[in-house]
Tab-separated table of C-alpha atoms in Angstrom:
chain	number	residue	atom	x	y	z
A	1	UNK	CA	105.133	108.921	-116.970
A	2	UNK	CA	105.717	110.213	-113.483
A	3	UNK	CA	105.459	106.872	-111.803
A	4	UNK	CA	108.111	105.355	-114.537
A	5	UNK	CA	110.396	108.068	-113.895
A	6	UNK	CA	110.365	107.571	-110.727
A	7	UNK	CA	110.872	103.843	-110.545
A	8	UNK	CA	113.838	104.366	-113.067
A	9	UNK	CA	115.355	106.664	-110.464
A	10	UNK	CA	114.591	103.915	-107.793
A	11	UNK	CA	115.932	100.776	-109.214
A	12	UNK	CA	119.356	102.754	-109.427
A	13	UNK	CA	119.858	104.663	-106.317
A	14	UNK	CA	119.012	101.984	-104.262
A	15	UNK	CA	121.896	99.580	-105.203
A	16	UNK	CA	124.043	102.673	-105.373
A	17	UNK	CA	123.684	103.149	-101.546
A	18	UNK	CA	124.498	99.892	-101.234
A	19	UNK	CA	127.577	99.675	-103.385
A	20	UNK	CA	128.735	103.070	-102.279
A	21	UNK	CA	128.147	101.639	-98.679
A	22	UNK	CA	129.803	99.164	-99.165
A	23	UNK	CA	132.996	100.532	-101.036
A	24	UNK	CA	133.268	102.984	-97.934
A	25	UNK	CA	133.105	100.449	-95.709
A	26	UNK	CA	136.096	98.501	-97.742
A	27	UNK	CA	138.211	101.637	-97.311
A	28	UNK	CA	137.178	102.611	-94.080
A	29	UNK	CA	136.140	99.478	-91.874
A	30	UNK	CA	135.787	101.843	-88.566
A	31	UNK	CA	133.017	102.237	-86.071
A	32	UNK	CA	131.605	104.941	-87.473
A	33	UNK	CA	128.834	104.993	-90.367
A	34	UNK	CA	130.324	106.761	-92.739
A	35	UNK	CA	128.672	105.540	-95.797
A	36	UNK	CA	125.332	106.436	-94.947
A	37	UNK	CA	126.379	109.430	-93.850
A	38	UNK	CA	128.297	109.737	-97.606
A	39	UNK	CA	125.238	108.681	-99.416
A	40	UNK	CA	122.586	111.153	-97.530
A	41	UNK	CA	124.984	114.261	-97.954
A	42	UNK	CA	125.650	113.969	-102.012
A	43	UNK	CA	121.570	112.797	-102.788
A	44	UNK	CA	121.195	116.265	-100.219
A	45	UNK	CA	123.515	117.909	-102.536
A	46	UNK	CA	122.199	115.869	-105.949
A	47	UNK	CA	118.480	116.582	-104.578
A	48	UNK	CA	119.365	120.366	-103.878
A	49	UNK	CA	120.254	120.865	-107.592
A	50	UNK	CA	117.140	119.214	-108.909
A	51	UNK	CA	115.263	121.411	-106.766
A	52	UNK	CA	117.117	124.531	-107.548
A	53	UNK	CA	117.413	123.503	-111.359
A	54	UNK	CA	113.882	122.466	-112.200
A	55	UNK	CA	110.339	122.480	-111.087
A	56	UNK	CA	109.212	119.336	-108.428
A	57	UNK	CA	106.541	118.693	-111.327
A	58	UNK	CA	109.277	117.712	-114.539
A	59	UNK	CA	109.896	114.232	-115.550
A	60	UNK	CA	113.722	115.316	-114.580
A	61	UNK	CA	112.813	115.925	-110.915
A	62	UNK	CA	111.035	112.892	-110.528
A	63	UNK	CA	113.925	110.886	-112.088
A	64	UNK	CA	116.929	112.351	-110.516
A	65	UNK	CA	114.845	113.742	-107.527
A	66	UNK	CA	111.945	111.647	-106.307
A	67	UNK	CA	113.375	108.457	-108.083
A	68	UNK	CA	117.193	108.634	-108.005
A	69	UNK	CA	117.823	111.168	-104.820
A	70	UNK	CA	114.932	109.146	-102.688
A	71	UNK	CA	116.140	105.994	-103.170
A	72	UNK	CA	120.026	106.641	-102.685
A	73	UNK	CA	119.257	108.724	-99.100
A	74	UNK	CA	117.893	106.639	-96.532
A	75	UNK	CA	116.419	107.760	-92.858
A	76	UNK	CA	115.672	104.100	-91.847
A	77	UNK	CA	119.419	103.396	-91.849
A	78	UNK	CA	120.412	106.528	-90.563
A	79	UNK	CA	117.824	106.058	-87.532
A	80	UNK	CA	119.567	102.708	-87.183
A	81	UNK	CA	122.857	103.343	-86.842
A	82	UNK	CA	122.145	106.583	-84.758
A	83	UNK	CA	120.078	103.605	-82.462
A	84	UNK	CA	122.385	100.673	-82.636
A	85	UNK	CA	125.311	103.292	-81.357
A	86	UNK	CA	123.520	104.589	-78.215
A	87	UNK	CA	122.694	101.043	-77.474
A	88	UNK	CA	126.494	99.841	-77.768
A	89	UNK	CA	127.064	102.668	-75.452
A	90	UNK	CA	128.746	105.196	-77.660
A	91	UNK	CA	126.527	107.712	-77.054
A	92	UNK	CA	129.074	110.533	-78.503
A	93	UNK	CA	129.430	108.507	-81.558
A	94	UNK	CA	125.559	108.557	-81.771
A	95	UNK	CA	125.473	112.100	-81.293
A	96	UNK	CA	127.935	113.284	-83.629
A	97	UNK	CA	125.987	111.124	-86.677
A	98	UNK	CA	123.036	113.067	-86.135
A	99	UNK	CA	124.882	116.134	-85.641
A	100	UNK	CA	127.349	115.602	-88.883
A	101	UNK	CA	124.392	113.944	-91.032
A	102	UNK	CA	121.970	116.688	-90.254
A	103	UNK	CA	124.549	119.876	-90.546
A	104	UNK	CA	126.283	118.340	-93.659
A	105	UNK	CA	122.785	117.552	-95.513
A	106	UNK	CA	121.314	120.694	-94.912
A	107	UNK	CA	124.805	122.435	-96.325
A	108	UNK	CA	124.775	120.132	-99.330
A	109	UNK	CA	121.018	120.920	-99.798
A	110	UNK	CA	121.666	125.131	-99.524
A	111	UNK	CA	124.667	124.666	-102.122
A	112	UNK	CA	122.610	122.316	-103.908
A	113	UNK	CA	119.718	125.189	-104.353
A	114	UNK	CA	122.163	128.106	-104.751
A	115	UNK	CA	124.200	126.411	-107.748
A	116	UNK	CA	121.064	124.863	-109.118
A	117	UNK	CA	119.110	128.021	-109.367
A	118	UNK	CA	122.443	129.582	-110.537
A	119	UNK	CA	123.275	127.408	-113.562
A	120	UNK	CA	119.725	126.775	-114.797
A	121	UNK	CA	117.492	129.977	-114.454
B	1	UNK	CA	113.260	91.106	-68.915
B	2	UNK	CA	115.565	89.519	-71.623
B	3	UNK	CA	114.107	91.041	-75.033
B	4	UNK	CA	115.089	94.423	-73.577
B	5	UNK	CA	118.565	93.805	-74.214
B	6	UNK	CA	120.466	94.723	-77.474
B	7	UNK	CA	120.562	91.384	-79.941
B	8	UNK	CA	123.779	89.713	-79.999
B	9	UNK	CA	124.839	90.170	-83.994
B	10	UNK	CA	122.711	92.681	-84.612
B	11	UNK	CA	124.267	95.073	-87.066
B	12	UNK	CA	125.620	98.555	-87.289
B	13	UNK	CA	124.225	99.511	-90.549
B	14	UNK	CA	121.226	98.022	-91.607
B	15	UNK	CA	121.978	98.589	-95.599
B	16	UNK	CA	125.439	96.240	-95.400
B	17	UNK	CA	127.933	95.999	-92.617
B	18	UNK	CA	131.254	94.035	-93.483
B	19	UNK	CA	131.621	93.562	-89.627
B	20	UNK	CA	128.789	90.607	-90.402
B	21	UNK	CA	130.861	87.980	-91.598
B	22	UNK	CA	128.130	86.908	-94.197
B	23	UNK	CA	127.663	90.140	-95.859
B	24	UNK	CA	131.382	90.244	-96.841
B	25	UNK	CA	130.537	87.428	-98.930
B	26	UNK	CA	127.240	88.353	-99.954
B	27	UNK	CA	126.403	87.328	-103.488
B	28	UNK	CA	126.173	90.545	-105.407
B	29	UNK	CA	124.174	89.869	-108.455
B	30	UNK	CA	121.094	88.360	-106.828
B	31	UNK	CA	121.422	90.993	-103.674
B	32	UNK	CA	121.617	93.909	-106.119
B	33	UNK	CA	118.337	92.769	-107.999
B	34	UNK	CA	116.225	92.532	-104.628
B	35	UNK	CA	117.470	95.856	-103.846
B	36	UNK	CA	116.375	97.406	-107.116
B	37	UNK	CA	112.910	96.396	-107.209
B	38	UNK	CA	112.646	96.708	-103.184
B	39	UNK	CA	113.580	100.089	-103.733
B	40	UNK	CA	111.360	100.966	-106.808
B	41	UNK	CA	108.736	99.858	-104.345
B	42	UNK	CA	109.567	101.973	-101.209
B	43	UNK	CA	109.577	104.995	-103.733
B	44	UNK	CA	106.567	104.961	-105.343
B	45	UNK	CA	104.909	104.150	-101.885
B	46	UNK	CA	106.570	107.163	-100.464
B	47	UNK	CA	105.305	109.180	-103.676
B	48	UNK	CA	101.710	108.050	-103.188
B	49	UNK	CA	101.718	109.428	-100.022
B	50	UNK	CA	103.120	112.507	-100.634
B	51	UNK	CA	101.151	112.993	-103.593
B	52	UNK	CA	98.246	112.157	-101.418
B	53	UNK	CA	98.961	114.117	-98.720
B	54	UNK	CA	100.884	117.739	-100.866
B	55	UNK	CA	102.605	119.959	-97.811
B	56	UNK	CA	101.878	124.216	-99.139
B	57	UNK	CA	105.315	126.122	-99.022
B	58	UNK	CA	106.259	127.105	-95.389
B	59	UNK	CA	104.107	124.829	-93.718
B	60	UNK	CA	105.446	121.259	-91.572
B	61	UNK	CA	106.255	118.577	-94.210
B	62	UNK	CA	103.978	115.855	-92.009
B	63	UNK	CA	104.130	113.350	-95.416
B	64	UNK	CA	107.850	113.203	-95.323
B	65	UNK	CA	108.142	112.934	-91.297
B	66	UNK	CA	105.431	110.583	-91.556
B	67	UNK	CA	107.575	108.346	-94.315
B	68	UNK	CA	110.798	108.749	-92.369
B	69	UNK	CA	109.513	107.594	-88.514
B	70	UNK	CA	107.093	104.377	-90.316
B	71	UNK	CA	110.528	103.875	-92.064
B	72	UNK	CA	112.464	103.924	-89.329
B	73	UNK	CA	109.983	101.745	-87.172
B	74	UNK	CA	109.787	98.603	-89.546
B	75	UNK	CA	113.595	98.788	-89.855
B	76	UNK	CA	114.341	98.856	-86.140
B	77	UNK	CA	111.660	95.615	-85.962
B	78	UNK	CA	112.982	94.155	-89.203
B	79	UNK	CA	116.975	93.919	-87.989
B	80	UNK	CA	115.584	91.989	-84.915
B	81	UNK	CA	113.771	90.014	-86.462
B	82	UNK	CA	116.116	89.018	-89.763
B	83	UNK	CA	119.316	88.321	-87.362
B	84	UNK	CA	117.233	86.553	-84.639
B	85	UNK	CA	113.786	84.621	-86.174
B	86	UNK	CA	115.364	84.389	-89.823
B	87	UNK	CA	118.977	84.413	-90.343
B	88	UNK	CA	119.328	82.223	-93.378
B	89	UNK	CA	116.555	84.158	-95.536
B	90	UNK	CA	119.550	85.609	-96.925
B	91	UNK	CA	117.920	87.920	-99.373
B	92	UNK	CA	115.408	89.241	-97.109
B	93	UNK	CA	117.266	92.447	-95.699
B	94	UNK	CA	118.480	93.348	-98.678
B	95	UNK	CA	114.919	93.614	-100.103
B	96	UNK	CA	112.965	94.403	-97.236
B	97	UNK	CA	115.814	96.431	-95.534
B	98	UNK	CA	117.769	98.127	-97.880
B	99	UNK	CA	115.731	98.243	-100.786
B	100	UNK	CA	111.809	98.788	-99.923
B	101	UNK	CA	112.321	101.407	-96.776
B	102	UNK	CA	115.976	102.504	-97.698
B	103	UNK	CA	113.510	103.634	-101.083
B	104	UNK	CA	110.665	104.454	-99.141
B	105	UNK	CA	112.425	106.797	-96.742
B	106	UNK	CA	114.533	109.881	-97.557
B	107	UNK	CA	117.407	111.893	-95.986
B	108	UNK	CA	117.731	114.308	-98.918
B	109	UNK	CA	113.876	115.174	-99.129
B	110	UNK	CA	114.143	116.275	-95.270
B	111	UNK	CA	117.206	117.943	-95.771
B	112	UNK	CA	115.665	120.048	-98.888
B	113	UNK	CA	112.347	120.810	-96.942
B	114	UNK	CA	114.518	122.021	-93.869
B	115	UNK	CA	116.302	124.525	-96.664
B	116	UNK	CA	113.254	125.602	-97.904
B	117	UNK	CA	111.440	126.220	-94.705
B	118	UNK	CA	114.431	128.314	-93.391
B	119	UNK	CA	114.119	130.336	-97.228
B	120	UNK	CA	110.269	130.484	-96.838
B	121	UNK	CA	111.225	132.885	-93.562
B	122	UNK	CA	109.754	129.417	-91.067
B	123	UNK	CA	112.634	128.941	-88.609
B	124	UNK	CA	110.518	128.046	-85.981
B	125	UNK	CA	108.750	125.213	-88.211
B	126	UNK	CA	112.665	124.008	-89.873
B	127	UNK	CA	113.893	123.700	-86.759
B	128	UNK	CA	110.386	121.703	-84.826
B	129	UNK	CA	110.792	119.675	-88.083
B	130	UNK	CA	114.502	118.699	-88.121
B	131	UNK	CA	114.778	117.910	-84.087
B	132	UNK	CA	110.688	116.485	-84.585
B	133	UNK	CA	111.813	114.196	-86.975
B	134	UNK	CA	115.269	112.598	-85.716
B	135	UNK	CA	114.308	112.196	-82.154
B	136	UNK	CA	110.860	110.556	-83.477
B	137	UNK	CA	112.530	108.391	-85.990
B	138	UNK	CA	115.462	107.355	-82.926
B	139	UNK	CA	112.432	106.569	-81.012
B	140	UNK	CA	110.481	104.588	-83.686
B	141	UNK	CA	113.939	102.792	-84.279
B	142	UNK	CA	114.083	101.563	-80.702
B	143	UNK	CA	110.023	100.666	-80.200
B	144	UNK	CA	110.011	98.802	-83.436
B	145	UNK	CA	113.239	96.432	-81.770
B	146	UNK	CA	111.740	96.038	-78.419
B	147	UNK	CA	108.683	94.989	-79.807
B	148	UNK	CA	110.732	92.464	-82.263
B	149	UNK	CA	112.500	91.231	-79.340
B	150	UNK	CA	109.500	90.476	-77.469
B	151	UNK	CA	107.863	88.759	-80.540
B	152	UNK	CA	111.394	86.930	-80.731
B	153	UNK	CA	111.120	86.379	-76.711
B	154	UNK	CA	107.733	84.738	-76.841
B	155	UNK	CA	109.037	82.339	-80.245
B	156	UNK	CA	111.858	81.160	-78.669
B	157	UNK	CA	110.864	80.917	-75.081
């Protein structure tokens, strides 16, 4: 059941990242990844909630978490852009996507716990 | 040497970047449907191995750093190699790319696992584990293009 959950999760947060990507990119259209960094900081805060909410072994975790959270983050894109920025010598740019993407996650992730844990226990 | 140099039409974003003239008009339906099942893929891959491979509370998550920097190094190859070797298999990056290791790896997992090690009273191991695992996956990025561009290099040549 695990393994379906999970695959459930996948096959929608995928195509989210891309549509939300996407979307951002329609409004946006700068030189800075914004989307990614959108997507990685609500499945942070979505992920945090699961966590805080519910034990990693419930069919819920592994839909909205492993599933649904998983898929919709992304380091391989993240790595990219961080990558593709120093190399078209914006090495500031570069910089503050780690810096923003890391600080931002791990803030979306603490809320995520605390509000979690809050509402559900 | 020439494959050292950054790819002309290479990307920002890997997942879709409307600077690309032919992923503003990417056909959605088709696109969206590679990206599903690439990602249902990448997923369970990356649960096998952490199920595999269980990290005990408080202790380096080496399953999910391992996930993120293999991510990171097919992505850095594949974007060389889908804009150079094979730019009209259009639905290749959006399978390979954005659905199999955008699935496979995770930004919220590391971000959770940072939380928790910094709850489970292991600064010293949230903070080797965040820097460990951006300046590996940076570094993975850019070994996984050079080495495209040389396999591109020696093609073409």
């Amino acid at each position: 059941m695990t393994v379906l959950f999970i695959a459930l999760g996948a096959a929608v947060g995928a195509p989210a990242r891309y549509l939300t990507d996407r979307w951002i990119q329609r409004l946006h259209g700068g030189r800075f990844p914004f989307g990614t960094l959108t997507v990685n900081v609500l499945g942070s805060l979505i992920l945090g909630l699961a966590a805080g909410g519910t034990a990693t072994t419930t069919g819920v975790y592994a839909l909205v978490g492993t599933g649904f959270c998983g898929a919709l983050t992304t380091y391989s894109t993240f790595g990219y852009e961080t990558v593709r920025l120093l190399e078209s010598r914006a090495p500031r740019r570069a910089l503050a996507n780690a810096a923003v993407s890391i600080a931002a996650g791990l803030g979306a992730a603490f809320a995520g716990v605390a509000i979690g844990t809050a509402v559900w226990h | 040497m020439r494959f050292t140099r950054p790819t002309p039409g290479l990307p920002t974003d890997s997942d879709i970047d409307l600077a690309v003239p032919r992923q503003r008009a990417e056909p959605q339906w088709p696109v969206l449907a590679v990206i599903s099942v690439g990602g249902i893929g990448g997923a369970l891959a990356r649960y096998g191995i952490g199920h595999a491979w269980p990290t005990p509370p408080g202790d380096f998550p080496w399953a999910t750093f391992v996930v993120n920097v293999t991510g990171c190094l097919l992505i850095g190859a594949l974007m060389v190699l889908v804009t150079d070797l094979f730019p009209h298999r259009r639905l290749l990056r959006p399978f390979l790319g954005v659905g199999v290791l955008g699935g496979y790896t995770t930004f919220s997992t590391y971000a959770v696992e940072i939380r928790n090690l910094i709850a489970a009273g292991a600064p010293a191991t949230a903070a080797a584990y965040l820097l460990g695992t951006v300046a590996a996956a940076c570094l993975a990025v850019f070994v996984g293009m050079t080495a495209a561009r040389f396999v591109t290099w020696l093609v073409t040549a």
